Tab-separated table of C-alpha atoms and ligand atoms in Angstrom:
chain	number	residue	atom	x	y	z
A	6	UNK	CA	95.867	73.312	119.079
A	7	UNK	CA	93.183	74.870	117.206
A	8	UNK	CA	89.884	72.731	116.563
A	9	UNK	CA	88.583	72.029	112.823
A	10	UNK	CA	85.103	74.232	114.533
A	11	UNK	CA	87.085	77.343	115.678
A	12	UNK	CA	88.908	77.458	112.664
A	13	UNK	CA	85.303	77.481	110.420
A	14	UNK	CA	84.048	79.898	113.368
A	15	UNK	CA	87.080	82.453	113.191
A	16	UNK	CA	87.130	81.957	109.161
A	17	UNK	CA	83.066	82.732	109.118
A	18	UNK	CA	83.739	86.041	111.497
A	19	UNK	CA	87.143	87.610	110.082
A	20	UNK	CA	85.076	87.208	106.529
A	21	UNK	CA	81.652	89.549	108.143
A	22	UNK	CA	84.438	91.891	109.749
A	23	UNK	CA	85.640	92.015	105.826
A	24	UNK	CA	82.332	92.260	104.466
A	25	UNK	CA	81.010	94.812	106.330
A	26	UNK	CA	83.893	97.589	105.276
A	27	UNK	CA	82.911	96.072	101.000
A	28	UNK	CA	85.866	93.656	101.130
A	29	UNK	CA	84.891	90.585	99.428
A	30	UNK	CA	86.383	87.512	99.170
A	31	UNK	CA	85.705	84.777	96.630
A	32	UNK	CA	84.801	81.129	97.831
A	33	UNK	CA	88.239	80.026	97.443
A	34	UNK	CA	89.711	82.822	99.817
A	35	UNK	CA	87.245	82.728	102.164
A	36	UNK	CA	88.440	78.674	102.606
A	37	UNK	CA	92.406	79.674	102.577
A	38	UNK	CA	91.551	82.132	105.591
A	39	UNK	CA	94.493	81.450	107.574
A	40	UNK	CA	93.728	81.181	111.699
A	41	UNK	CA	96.906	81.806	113.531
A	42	UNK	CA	97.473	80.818	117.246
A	43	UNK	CA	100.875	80.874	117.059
A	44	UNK	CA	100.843	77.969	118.809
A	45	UNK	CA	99.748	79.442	122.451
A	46	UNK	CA	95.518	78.291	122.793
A	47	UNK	CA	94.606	82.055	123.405
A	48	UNK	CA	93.471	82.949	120.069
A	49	UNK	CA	91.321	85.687	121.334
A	50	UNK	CA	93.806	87.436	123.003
A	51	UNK	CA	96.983	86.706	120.926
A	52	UNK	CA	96.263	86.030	117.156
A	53	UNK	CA	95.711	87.068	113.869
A	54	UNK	CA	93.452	86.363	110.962
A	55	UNK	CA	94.738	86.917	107.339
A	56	UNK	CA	93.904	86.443	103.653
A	57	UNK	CA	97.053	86.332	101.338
A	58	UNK	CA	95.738	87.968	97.842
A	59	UNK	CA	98.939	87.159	96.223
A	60	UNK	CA	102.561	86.178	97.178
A	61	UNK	CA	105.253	85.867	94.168
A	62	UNK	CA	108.879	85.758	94.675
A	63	UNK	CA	108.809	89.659	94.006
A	64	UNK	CA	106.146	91.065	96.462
A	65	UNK	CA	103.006	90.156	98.391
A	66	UNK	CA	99.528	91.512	100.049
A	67	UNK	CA	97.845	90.523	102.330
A	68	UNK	CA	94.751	91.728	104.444
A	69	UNK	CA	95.095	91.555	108.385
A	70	UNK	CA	92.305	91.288	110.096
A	71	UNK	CA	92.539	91.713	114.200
A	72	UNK	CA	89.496	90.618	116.562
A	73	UNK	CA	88.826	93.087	119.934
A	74	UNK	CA	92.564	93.764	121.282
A	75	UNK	CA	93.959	90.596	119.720
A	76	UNK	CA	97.497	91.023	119.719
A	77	UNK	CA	100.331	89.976	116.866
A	78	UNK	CA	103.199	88.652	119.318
A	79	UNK	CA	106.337	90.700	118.319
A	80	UNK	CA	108.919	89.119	116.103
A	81	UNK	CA	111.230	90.332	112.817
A	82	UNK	CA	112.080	88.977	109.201
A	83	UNK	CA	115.508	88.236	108.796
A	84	UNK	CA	117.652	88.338	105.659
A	85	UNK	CA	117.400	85.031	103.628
A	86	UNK	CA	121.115	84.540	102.395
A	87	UNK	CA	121.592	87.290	100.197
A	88	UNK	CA	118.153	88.518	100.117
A	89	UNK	CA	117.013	91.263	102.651
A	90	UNK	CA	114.289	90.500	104.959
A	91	UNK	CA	110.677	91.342	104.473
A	92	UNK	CA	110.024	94.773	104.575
A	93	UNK	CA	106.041	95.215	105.047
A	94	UNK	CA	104.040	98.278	105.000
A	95	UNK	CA	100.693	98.438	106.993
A	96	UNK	CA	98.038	100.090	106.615
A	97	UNK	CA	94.735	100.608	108.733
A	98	UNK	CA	91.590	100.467	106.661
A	99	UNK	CA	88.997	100.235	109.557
A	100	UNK	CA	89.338	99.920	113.448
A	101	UNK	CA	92.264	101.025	115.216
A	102	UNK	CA	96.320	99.670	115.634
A	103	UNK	CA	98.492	100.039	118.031
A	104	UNK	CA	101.489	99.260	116.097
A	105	UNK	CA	105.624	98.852	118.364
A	106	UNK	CA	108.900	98.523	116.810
A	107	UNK	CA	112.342	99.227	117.943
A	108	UNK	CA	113.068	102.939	118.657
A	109	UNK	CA	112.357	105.318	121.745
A	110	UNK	CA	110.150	103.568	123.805
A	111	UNK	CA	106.744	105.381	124.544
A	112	UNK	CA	106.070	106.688	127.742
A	113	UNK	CA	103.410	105.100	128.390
A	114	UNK	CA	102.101	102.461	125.817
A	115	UNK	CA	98.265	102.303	124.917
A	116	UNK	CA	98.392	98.388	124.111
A	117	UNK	CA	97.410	95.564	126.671
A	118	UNK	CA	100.349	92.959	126.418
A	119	UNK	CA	98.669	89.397	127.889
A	120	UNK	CA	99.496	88.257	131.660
A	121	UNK	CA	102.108	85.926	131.355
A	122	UNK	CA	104.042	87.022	127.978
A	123	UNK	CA	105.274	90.013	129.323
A	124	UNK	CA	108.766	88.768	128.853
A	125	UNK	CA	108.452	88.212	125.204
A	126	UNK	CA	107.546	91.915	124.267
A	127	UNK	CA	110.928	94.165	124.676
A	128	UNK	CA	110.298	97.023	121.743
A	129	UNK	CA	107.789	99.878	122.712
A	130	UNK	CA	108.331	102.791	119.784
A	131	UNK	CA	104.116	103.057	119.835
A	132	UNK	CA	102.287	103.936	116.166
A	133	UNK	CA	98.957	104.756	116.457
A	134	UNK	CA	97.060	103.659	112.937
A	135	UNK	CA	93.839	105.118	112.171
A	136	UNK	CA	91.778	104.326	108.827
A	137	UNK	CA	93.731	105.769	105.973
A	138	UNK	CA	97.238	105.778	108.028
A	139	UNK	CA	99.640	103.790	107.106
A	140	UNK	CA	103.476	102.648	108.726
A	141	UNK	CA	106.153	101.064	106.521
A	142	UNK	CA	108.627	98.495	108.953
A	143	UNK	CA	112.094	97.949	107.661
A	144	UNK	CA	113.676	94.349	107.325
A	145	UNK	CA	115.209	92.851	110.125
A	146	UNK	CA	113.668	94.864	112.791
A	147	UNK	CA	111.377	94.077	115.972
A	148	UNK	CA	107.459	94.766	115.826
A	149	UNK	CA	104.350	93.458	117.034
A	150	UNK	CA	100.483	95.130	117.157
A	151	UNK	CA	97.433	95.388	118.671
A	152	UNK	CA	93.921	96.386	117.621
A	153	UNK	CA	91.763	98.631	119.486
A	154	UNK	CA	88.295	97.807	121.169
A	155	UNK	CA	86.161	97.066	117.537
A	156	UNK	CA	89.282	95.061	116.602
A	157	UNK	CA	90.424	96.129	112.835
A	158	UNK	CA	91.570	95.580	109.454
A	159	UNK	CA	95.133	96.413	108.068
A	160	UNK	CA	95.987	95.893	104.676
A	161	UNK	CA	99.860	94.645	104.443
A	162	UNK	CA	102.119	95.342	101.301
A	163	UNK	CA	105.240	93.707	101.450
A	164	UNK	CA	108.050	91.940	99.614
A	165	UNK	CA	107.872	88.484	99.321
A	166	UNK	CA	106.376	87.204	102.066
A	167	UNK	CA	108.363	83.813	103.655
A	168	UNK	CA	106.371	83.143	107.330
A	169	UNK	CA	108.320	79.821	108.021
A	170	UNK	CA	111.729	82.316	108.639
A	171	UNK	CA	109.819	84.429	111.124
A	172	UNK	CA	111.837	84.626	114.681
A	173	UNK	CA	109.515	85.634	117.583
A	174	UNK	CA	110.774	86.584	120.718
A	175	UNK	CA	108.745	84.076	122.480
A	176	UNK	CA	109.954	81.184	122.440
A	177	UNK	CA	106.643	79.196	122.839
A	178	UNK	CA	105.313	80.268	119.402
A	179	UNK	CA	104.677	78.070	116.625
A	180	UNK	CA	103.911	80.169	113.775
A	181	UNK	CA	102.615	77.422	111.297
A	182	UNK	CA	99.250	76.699	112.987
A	183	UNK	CA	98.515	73.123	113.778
A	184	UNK	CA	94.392	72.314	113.733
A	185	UNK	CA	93.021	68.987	114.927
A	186	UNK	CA	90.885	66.746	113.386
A	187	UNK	CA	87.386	67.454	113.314
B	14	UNK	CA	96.860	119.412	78.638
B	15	UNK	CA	94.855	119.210	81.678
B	16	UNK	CA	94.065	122.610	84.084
B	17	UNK	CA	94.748	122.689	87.506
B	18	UNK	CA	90.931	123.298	88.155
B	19	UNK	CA	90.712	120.220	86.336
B	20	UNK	CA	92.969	118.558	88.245
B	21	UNK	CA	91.448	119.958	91.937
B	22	UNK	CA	88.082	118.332	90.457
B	23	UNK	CA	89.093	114.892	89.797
B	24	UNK	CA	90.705	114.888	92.602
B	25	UNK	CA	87.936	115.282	94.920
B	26	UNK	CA	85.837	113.092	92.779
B	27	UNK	CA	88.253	110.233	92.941
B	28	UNK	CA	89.186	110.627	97.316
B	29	UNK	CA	84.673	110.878	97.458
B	30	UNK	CA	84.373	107.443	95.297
B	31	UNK	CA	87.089	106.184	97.480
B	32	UNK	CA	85.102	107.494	100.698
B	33	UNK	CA	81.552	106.090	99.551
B	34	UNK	CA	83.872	102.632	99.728
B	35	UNK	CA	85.351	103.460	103.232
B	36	UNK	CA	88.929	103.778	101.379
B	37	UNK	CA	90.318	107.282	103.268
B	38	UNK	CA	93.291	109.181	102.441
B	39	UNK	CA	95.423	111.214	104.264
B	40	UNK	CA	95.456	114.776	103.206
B	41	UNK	CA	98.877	114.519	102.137
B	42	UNK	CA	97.401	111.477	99.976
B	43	UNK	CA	94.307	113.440	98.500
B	44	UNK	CA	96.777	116.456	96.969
B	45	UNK	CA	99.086	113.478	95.564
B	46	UNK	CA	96.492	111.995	93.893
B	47	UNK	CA	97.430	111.597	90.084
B	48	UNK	CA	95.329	112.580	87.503
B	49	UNK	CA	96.610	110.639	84.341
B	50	UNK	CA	95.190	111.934	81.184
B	51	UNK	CA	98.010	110.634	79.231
B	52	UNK	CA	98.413	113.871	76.996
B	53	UNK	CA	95.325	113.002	75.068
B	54	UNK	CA	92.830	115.749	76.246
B	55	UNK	CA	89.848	113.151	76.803
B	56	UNK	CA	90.265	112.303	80.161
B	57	UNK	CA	86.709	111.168	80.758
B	58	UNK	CA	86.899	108.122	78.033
B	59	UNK	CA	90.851	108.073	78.486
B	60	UNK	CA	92.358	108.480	81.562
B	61	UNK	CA	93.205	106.923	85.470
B	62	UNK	CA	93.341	108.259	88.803
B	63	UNK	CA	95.456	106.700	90.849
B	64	UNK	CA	96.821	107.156	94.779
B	65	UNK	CA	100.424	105.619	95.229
B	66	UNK	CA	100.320	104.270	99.150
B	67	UNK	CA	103.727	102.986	98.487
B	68	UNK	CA	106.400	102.542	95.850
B	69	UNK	CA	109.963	101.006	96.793
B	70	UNK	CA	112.961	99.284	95.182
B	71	UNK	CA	110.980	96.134	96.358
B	72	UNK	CA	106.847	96.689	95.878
B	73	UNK	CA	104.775	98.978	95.195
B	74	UNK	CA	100.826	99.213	96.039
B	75	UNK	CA	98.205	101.605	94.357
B	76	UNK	CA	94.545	102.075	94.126
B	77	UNK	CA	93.208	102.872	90.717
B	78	UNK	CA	90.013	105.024	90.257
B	79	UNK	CA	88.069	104.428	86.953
B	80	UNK	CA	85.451	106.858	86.030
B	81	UNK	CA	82.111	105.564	84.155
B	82	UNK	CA	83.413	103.248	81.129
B	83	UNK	CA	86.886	105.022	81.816
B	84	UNK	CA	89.752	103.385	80.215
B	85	UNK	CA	93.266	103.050	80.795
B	86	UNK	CA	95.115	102.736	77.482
B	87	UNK	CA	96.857	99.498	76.025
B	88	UNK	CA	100.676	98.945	77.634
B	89	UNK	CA	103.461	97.120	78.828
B	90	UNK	CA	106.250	96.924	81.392
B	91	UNK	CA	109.167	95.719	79.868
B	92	UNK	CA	112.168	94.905	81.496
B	93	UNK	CA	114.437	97.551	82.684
B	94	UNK	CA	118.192	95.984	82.502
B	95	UNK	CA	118.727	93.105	84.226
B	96	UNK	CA	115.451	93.238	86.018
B	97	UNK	CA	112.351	91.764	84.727
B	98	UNK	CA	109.170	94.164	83.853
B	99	UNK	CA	106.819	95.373	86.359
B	100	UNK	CA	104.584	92.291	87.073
B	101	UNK	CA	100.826	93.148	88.154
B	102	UNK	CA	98.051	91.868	90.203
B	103	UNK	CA	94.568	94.016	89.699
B	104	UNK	CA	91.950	93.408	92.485
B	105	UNK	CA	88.642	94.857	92.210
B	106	UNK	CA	87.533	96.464	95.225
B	107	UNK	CA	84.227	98.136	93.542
B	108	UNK	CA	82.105	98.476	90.316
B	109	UNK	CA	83.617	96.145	87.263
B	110	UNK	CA	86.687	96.019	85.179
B	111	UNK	CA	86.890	94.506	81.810
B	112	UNK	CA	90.784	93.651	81.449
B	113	UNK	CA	92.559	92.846	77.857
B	114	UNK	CA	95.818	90.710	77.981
B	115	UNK	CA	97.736	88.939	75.272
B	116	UNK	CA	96.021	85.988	74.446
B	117	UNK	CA	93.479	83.959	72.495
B	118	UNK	CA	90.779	87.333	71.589
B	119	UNK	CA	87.346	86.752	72.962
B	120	UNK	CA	85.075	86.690	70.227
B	121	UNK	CA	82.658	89.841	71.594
B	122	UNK	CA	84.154	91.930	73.601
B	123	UNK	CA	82.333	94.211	76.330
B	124	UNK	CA	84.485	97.172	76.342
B	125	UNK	CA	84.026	99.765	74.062
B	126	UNK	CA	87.061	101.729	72.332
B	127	UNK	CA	87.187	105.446	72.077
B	128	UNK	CA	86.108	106.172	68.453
B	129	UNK	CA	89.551	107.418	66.121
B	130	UNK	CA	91.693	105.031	68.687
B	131	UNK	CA	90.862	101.628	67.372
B	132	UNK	CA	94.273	101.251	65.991
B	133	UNK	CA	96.111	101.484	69.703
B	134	UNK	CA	94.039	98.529	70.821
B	135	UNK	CA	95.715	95.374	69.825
B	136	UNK	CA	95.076	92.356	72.130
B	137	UNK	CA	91.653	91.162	72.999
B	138	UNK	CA	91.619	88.257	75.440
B	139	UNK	CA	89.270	89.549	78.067
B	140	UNK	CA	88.961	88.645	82.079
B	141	UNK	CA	85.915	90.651	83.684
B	142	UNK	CA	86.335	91.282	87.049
B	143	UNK	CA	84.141	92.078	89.944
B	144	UNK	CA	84.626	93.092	93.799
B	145	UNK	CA	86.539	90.006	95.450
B	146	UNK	CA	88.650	88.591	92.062
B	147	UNK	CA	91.593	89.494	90.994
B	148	UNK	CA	94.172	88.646	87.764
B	149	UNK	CA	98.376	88.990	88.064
B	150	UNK	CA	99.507	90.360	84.585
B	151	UNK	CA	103.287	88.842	83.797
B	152	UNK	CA	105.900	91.034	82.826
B	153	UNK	CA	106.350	92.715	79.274
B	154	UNK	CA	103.078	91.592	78.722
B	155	UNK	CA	100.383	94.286	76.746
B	156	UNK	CA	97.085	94.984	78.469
B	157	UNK	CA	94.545	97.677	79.264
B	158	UNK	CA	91.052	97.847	81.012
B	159	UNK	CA	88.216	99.591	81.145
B	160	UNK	CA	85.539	100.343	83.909
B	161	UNK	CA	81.774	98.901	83.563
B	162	UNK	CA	78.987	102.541	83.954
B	163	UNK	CA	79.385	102.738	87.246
B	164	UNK	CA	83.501	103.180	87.153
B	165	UNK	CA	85.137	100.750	89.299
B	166	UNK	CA	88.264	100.965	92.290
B	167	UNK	CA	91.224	98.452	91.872
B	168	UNK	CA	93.384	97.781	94.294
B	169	UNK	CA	96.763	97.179	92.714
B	170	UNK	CA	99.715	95.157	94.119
B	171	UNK	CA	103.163	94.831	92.152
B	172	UNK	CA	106.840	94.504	91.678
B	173	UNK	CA	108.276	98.262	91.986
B	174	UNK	CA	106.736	100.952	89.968
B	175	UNK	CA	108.908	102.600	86.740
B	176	UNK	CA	105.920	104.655	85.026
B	177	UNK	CA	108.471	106.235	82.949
B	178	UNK	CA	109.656	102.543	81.544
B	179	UNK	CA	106.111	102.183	80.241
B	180	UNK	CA	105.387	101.733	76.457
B	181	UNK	CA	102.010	102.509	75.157
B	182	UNK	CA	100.932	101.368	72.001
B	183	UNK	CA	99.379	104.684	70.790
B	184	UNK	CA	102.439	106.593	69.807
B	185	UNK	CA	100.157	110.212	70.747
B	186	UNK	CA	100.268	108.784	74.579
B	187	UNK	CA	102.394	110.922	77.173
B	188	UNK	CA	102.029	108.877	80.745
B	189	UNK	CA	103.831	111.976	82.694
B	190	UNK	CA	100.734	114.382	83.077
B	191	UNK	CA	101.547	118.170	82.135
B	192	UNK	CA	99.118	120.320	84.415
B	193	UNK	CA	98.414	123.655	82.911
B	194	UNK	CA	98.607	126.967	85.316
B	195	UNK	CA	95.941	127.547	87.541
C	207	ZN	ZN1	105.836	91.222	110.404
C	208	ZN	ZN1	100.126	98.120	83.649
């Protein structure tokens, strides 16, 4: 479980990381910074930090933001009755992703999965994102990312946006993060 | 009607604005970018550039380029059948944006309307934006904006793009640009 601290640490860094490519954020984001462990303690190596600018039942964006080779455990958005799942498009605005989804697996991959969760990654179609490169994911369908060494930013532009209907392939994940008491 | 030289001009104007910001584009992205004089002949006081990163049936996300005390004319998105109108949220990545909705009129406004158009400007309830805030626009709901001196970049999340649907309240306005030969 996350401490109160870490989470005010991790929202204090992914808000520099923003700041320093001219992405501002007013007081208000900069509090609703969400910290996601998923539920695992290794936020360094598998989590993600994100800002959600605006989420209506018609579409939603978000920014990313990815510390040093933190990883975004794979998992899909499913339909929601009759409504198709999420379909999100990412795109890299600094840094560098490593982005997998179902498809030919790559050769040989470029990402660093973590010791211990190799079972819970099985789709290895590798996108490499650059700044200015962008990768639209269709509904329903298996992906998961990586940054590269400076860790990045990836702006996400999606339908509505529903995280509580996730499915991750590892079973261990919790995706609504829980954070102690200070 | 705008030339093509015109065109080639703005174009690289807009993609080095969007550089001095760290916002790249693909090459594919800097020949797509629009150049929206809106049949008027003035694009300099009325006009938008604008780089679609992705329209579909379900979202669509843009950046807008404003030029020094550029503005984009009064409009709405109405609905289209069945389906509401195009529902907006403006975020302002750079410079400042005054933005009119429907609305109680501010008493002095900052923006200043191109002499001989006064008549096409109707509602006067105005947000001012800078880098970090943001405003959603509802449906069938009339607005336009205008950039501060230094021209600003707005980042622009939405419901699915239908330019075509649009309806501008200065009956001269054509929104799909006609490019003279080269
Ligand atoms: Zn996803
Ligand atoms: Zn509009």
């Amino acid at each position: 479980m996350l401490k109160q601290s870490q989470v005010d640490q991790l929202q204090a860094r992914t808000a520099e990381m923003l700041a320093r490519q001219g992405i501002l954020l007013t007081p208000e984001e900069h509090r609703a910074i969400e910290i996601a462990d998923f539920g695992l303690g290794e936020i360094e190596r598998t989590g993600l930090e994100l800002i959600t600018y605006i989420n209506t039942d018609r579409y939603c964006a978000k920014e990313l933001v990815l510390l040093p080779h933190q990883i975004c455990p794979e998992h899909k958005h499913p339909p929601i009755g009759s409504i198709p799942g999420k379909m999100e498009t990412f795109r890299c605005r600094w840094g560098r992703v490593w982005l997998y989804i179902e498809g030919e697996p790559t050769a040989t991959i470029q990402a660093h999965i973590p010791t211990g969760s190799e079972d819970y990654y099985t789709v290895f179609h590798e996108i490499e994102l650059h700044p200015g490169e962008q990768y639209t994911i269709p509904p329903d369908t298996l992906h998961w990312f990586q940054a590269g060494e400076e860790g990045a930013i990836v702006s996400e532009f999606s339908s509505t946006s529903r995280d509580e209907y996730d499915i991750f392939t590892d079973p261990r994940i919790r995706r609504q993060p829980e954070v102690a008491e200070a």
